[in-house]
Amino acid sequence: MLKKAIIPVAGIGTRLLPISKAIPKEMVPVVDRPLIQHVVEEALAAGLNEVILVTRGGKSAIEDHFDHHYELMAELERKNKQQLLDMLSRISPPELKITSVRQEQALGLGHAIYCAAHLLQPHEPFAVILPDVLVKNNLGSLQEGNDLASMVQRYQQTSYAQVMVEPVPLARVDQYGIVDCAGLSPAVGQSTIMQAIIEKPIPEKAPSQLSVVGRYILPGEIMALLAETPPGAGGEIQLTDAIAALIKQGQGVEAYRIKGRTFDCGYIQGWLQANTVLGREAGLIGRFD
């Protein structure tokens, strides 16, 4: 059963400076809650209740956010603030299990994922969720019928690894991992077999315009490949290189085309856009005009 999600939170957040200078970028608020809470709620809605945070020093606020604050809860209970009590209880529901592991050196996403290898059973599949990216579906919710849940369902049906993708302009393919589906493009909400994945190709050599979003369902076997993956683009151990090796071994890997919309909250413009769009949908923007 797919139950575990690895969320790498060890980045220093340079694209969100100066906001992220004193607080973890994952704790920056998007509307009414920190970015990391949106992402964990997405995982829970997909049935992934065992969350592994790959973290580093200076990031304890993330773990504290999901911890129980007994003094605060007792004070709210004493004042009969039931609505606030219910809100705090939803941050860390009983089914949520959070474990943290340290990434001692910033050696890339692939290395960050491998840091959690000892917390998985042999051959145990898992999800990877990059917390910089919010995925909002078209039903007006980050959780209801979310794309990650569809990827989990597809993996359980086929045992093929799933990589979430969305189309990007050709001029921007050199900013992303790009997938090769032999000239095919999956329909929205559907998956298509991948032949290759290339990290940040130049536009002239890009096999498609389908970019990797930051959501993966992967077999446990990829951990052994990550252990042997040499540094790639940017001198870092790339997860895309390990996925490419998985394909070469004959393991089925599919590109899943997103139904919803993404917000890259790892930089100022994307973060502001997420707050504006989601704030309007929540009825919070415009209320005081």
XYZ file of C-alpha atoms in Angstrom:
289
model
C 0.000 0.000 0.000
C 1.135 3.509 -0.794
C 1.233 5.361 2.494
C 4.476 7.335 2.580
C 5.331 10.707 1.091
C 8.815 12.216 1.161
C 8.834 16.008 1.287
C 12.274 17.652 0.939
C 12.371 20.848 3.013
C 16.124 21.387 3.380
C 16.411 24.173 0.783
C 17.518 27.647 1.853
C 14.888 29.512 -0.158
C 17.057 32.051 -1.971
C 14.291 32.851 -4.463
C 12.039 34.045 -1.635
C 14.545 36.373 -0.008
C 14.220 38.516 2.037
C 11.013 36.818 3.263
C 12.831 33.528 3.857
C 15.862 35.004 5.641
C 14.638 34.273 9.170
C 11.868 31.711 8.591
C 11.790 28.520 6.519
C 10.295 29.162 3.090
C 7.883 26.300 3.730
C 6.400 28.291 6.625
C 5.581 31.319 4.462
C 1.769 31.720 4.548
C -0.431 31.104 1.536
C -3.752 32.737 2.466
C -4.537 31.336 5.936
C -1.917 28.630 6.519
C 1.766 27.901 5.858
C 2.791 26.522 2.498
C 3.857 23.208 4.075
C 0.398 22.677 5.560
C -1.242 22.962 2.125
C 1.146 20.293 0.846
C 0.622 17.911 3.777
C -3.154 18.275 3.377
C -2.733 17.346 -0.286
C -0.853 14.198 0.752
C -3.495 13.234 3.307
C -6.266 13.689 0.740
C -4.406 11.209 -1.501
C -4.258 8.630 1.307
C -0.599 9.330 2.130
C -0.591 9.719 5.900
C 3.072 8.899 6.666
C 5.074 12.020 5.847
C 8.869 12.046 5.880
C 10.431 15.512 6.041
C 13.995 15.710 4.724
C 15.244 18.730 6.599
C 18.311 20.511 7.981
C 19.317 22.779 10.856
C 17.282 25.947 11.276
C 14.049 24.343 10.055
C 12.547 23.245 13.383
C 9.584 25.602 12.895
C 8.193 23.145 10.330
C 8.188 20.268 12.806
C 6.872 22.545 15.552
C 3.935 23.546 13.342
C 2.692 19.938 13.258
C 3.433 19.289 16.922
C 0.724 19.585 19.576
C 0.849 22.852 21.525
C -0.694 21.713 24.794
C -0.483 25.071 26.566
C -2.199 26.874 23.701
C -4.881 24.200 23.409
C -5.543 24.320 27.146
C -5.844 28.107 27.073
C -8.285 28.026 24.145
C -10.302 25.335 25.882
C -10.403 27.395 29.071
C -11.764 30.342 27.070
C -14.228 28.095 25.212
C -12.718 28.957 21.795
C -14.043 25.837 20.107
C -13.670 27.102 16.537
C -9.972 27.793 17.071
C -9.533 24.443 18.819
C -11.061 22.651 15.840
C -8.828 24.572 13.436
C -5.662 23.638 15.347
C -6.750 19.995 15.563
C -7.006 19.840 11.769
C -3.330 20.808 11.393
C -2.227 17.440 12.728
C -5.101 14.939 12.590
C -4.706 11.588 14.398
C -3.924 9.664 11.202
C -0.964 11.914 10.303
C 2.459 10.511 11.161
C 5.459 12.790 10.617
C 9.087 11.723 10.721
C 12.122 13.934 10.108
C 15.526 13.044 8.721
C 18.492 15.377 8.164
C 20.212 16.099 4.857
C 23.662 17.059 6.066
C 24.856 18.400 2.711
C 22.934 20.100 -0.097
C 23.815 17.595 -2.824
C 20.617 17.795 -4.858
C 17.049 16.506 -4.894
C 18.097 12.932 -5.632
C 20.375 12.941 -2.597
C 17.627 14.439 -0.421
C 15.255 11.612 -1.383
C 17.930 8.996 -0.725
C 18.382 10.360 2.812
C 14.996 8.779 3.623
C 15.833 5.341 2.183
C 16.289 3.734 5.602
C 12.721 4.687 6.557
C 11.223 2.566 3.767
C 10.719 -1.175 3.598
C 12.497 -2.993 0.731
C 10.629 -2.385 -2.538
C 8.131 -0.083 -0.787
C 6.654 2.528 -3.179
C 6.426 6.135 -2.073
C 5.455 9.599 -3.217
C 7.710 12.628 -3.553
C 6.144 16.063 -3.115
C 8.128 19.239 -3.718
C 6.717 21.827 -1.302
C 7.558 24.868 -3.440
C 4.727 23.956 -5.805
C 1.056 24.126 -4.890
C -1.267 22.067 -7.061
C -4.856 23.306 -7.150
C -7.486 21.359 -9.032
C -10.390 22.757 -10.992
C -12.994 21.996 -8.334
C -11.952 25.021 -6.319
C -9.977 23.050 -3.739
C -6.422 21.934 -3.143
C -7.679 18.591 -1.843
C -10.953 17.391 -3.398
C -10.265 14.782 -6.079
C -6.706 15.985 -6.300
C -4.197 15.030 -8.983
C -1.931 13.273 -6.512
C -4.794 10.938 -5.576
C -5.271 10.135 -9.273
C -1.568 9.309 -9.570
C -1.762 7.002 -6.554
C -4.752 5.237 -8.073
C -2.976 4.829 -11.419
C 0.114 3.361 -9.729
C -2.010 0.890 -7.796
C -3.657 -0.198 -11.048
C -0.498 -0.589 -13.130
C 2.570 -0.582 -10.800
C 4.061 1.988 -13.201
C 5.882 4.942 -11.659
C 4.048 8.233 -12.160
C 5.555 11.641 -12.925
C 3.243 14.656 -12.942
C 3.695 16.929 -15.964
C 2.216 20.063 -17.493
C 2.954 21.818 -20.797
C 5.223 24.869 -20.782
C 6.265 27.298 -23.543
C 9.170 26.031 -25.660
C 11.334 28.974 -24.595
C 11.132 27.793 -20.947
C 11.918 24.088 -21.308
C 15.502 24.730 -20.212
C 14.169 25.535 -16.723
C 12.602 22.116 -16.083
C 12.911 18.382 -16.356
C 11.253 17.484 -19.689
C 9.724 14.100 -20.531
C 9.808 12.171 -23.809
C 6.611 10.263 -24.597
C 7.562 9.355 -28.181
C 5.717 12.326 -29.600
C 2.529 11.545 -27.687
C 0.911 13.757 -25.079
C -1.333 12.305 -22.380
C -4.866 13.642 -22.136
C -5.649 15.764 -19.100
C -5.945 13.510 -16.062
C -4.423 10.555 -17.932
C -1.023 8.854 -18.100
C 1.223 7.890 -21.040
C 4.363 5.738 -21.085
C 7.602 7.739 -20.952
C 10.658 6.814 -22.980
C 13.044 9.249 -21.325
C 13.364 12.261 -19.058
C 15.925 15.014 -19.575
C 16.950 17.644 -17.047
C 16.798 21.217 -18.414
C 17.391 20.579 -22.143
C 18.020 23.421 -24.557
C 14.848 24.200 -26.570
C 16.323 22.865 -29.825
C 16.871 19.426 -28.276
C 13.807 19.170 -26.037
C 11.793 15.993 -26.768
C 8.526 17.709 -25.783
C 7.133 20.681 -23.887
C 5.868 18.540 -21.011
C 7.627 19.674 -17.847
C 7.897 17.818 -14.560
C 5.750 19.526 -11.938
C 7.131 18.182 -8.648
C 4.901 15.220 -7.825
C 6.118 11.637 -8.227
C 4.993 8.123 -7.335
C 8.075 5.917 -7.352
C 8.924 2.263 -6.686
C 11.253 1.445 -3.823
C 13.821 0.118 -6.311
C 14.763 3.673 -7.249
C 16.614 4.076 -3.940
C 19.326 1.646 -5.103
C 19.663 3.668 -8.300
C 19.947 6.928 -6.361
C 22.769 5.413 -4.323
C 24.751 4.981 -7.557
C 23.678 8.138 -9.400
C 26.622 10.484 -10.040
C 26.250 14.273 -9.947
C 24.476 15.579 -13.038
C 23.070 18.975 -14.022
C 24.335 21.714 -11.714
C 26.798 19.295 -10.114
C 23.941 17.786 -8.066
C 22.494 14.294 -7.771
C 19.357 14.596 -9.878
C 16.199 12.581 -9.282
C 15.502 12.795 -13.022
C 18.732 10.877 -13.734
C 17.615 8.042 -11.450
C 14.197 7.976 -13.145
C 15.960 7.785 -16.521
C 17.962 4.811 -15.218
C 14.716 3.216 -14.031
C 13.334 3.469 -17.572
C 16.490 1.914 -19.047
C 16.060 -1.041 -16.703
C 12.637 -1.687 -18.211
C 10.579 -0.402 -15.305
C 7.390 1.241 -16.559
C 7.281 4.990 -15.948
C 4.342 7.134 -17.013
C 3.801 10.860 -17.416
C 0.579 11.953 -15.730
C -0.869 15.193 -17.131
C -2.239 17.476 -14.472
C -5.946 18.361 -14.365
C -5.508 21.367 -12.133
C -3.261 24.388 -11.911
C 0.149 24.916 -10.353
C 1.589 27.809 -8.393
C 5.358 27.975 -7.983
C 5.560 29.478 -4.513
C 9.328 29.174 -4.472
C 9.635 32.661 -5.893
C 7.919 35.965 -5.088
C 5.706 36.284 -8.167
C 4.327 32.755 -7.898
C 3.729 33.117 -4.174
C 1.842 36.382 -4.691
C -0.211 34.788 -7.468
C -1.180 31.859 -5.208
C -2.249 34.215 -2.436
C -4.286 36.341 -4.843
C -6.099 33.488 -6.608
C -6.733 31.350 -3.529
C -7.542 34.383 -1.395
C -10.250 35.428 -3.830
C -11.693 31.916 -3.926
C -11.792 31.882 -0.126
C -13.641 35.199 -0.173
C -10.867 36.942 1.766
C -9.694 39.348 -0.931
C -12.131 42.136 -1.654
C -14.043 41.583 1.555
C -12.830 44.860 3.079
C -13.011 47.034 -0.057
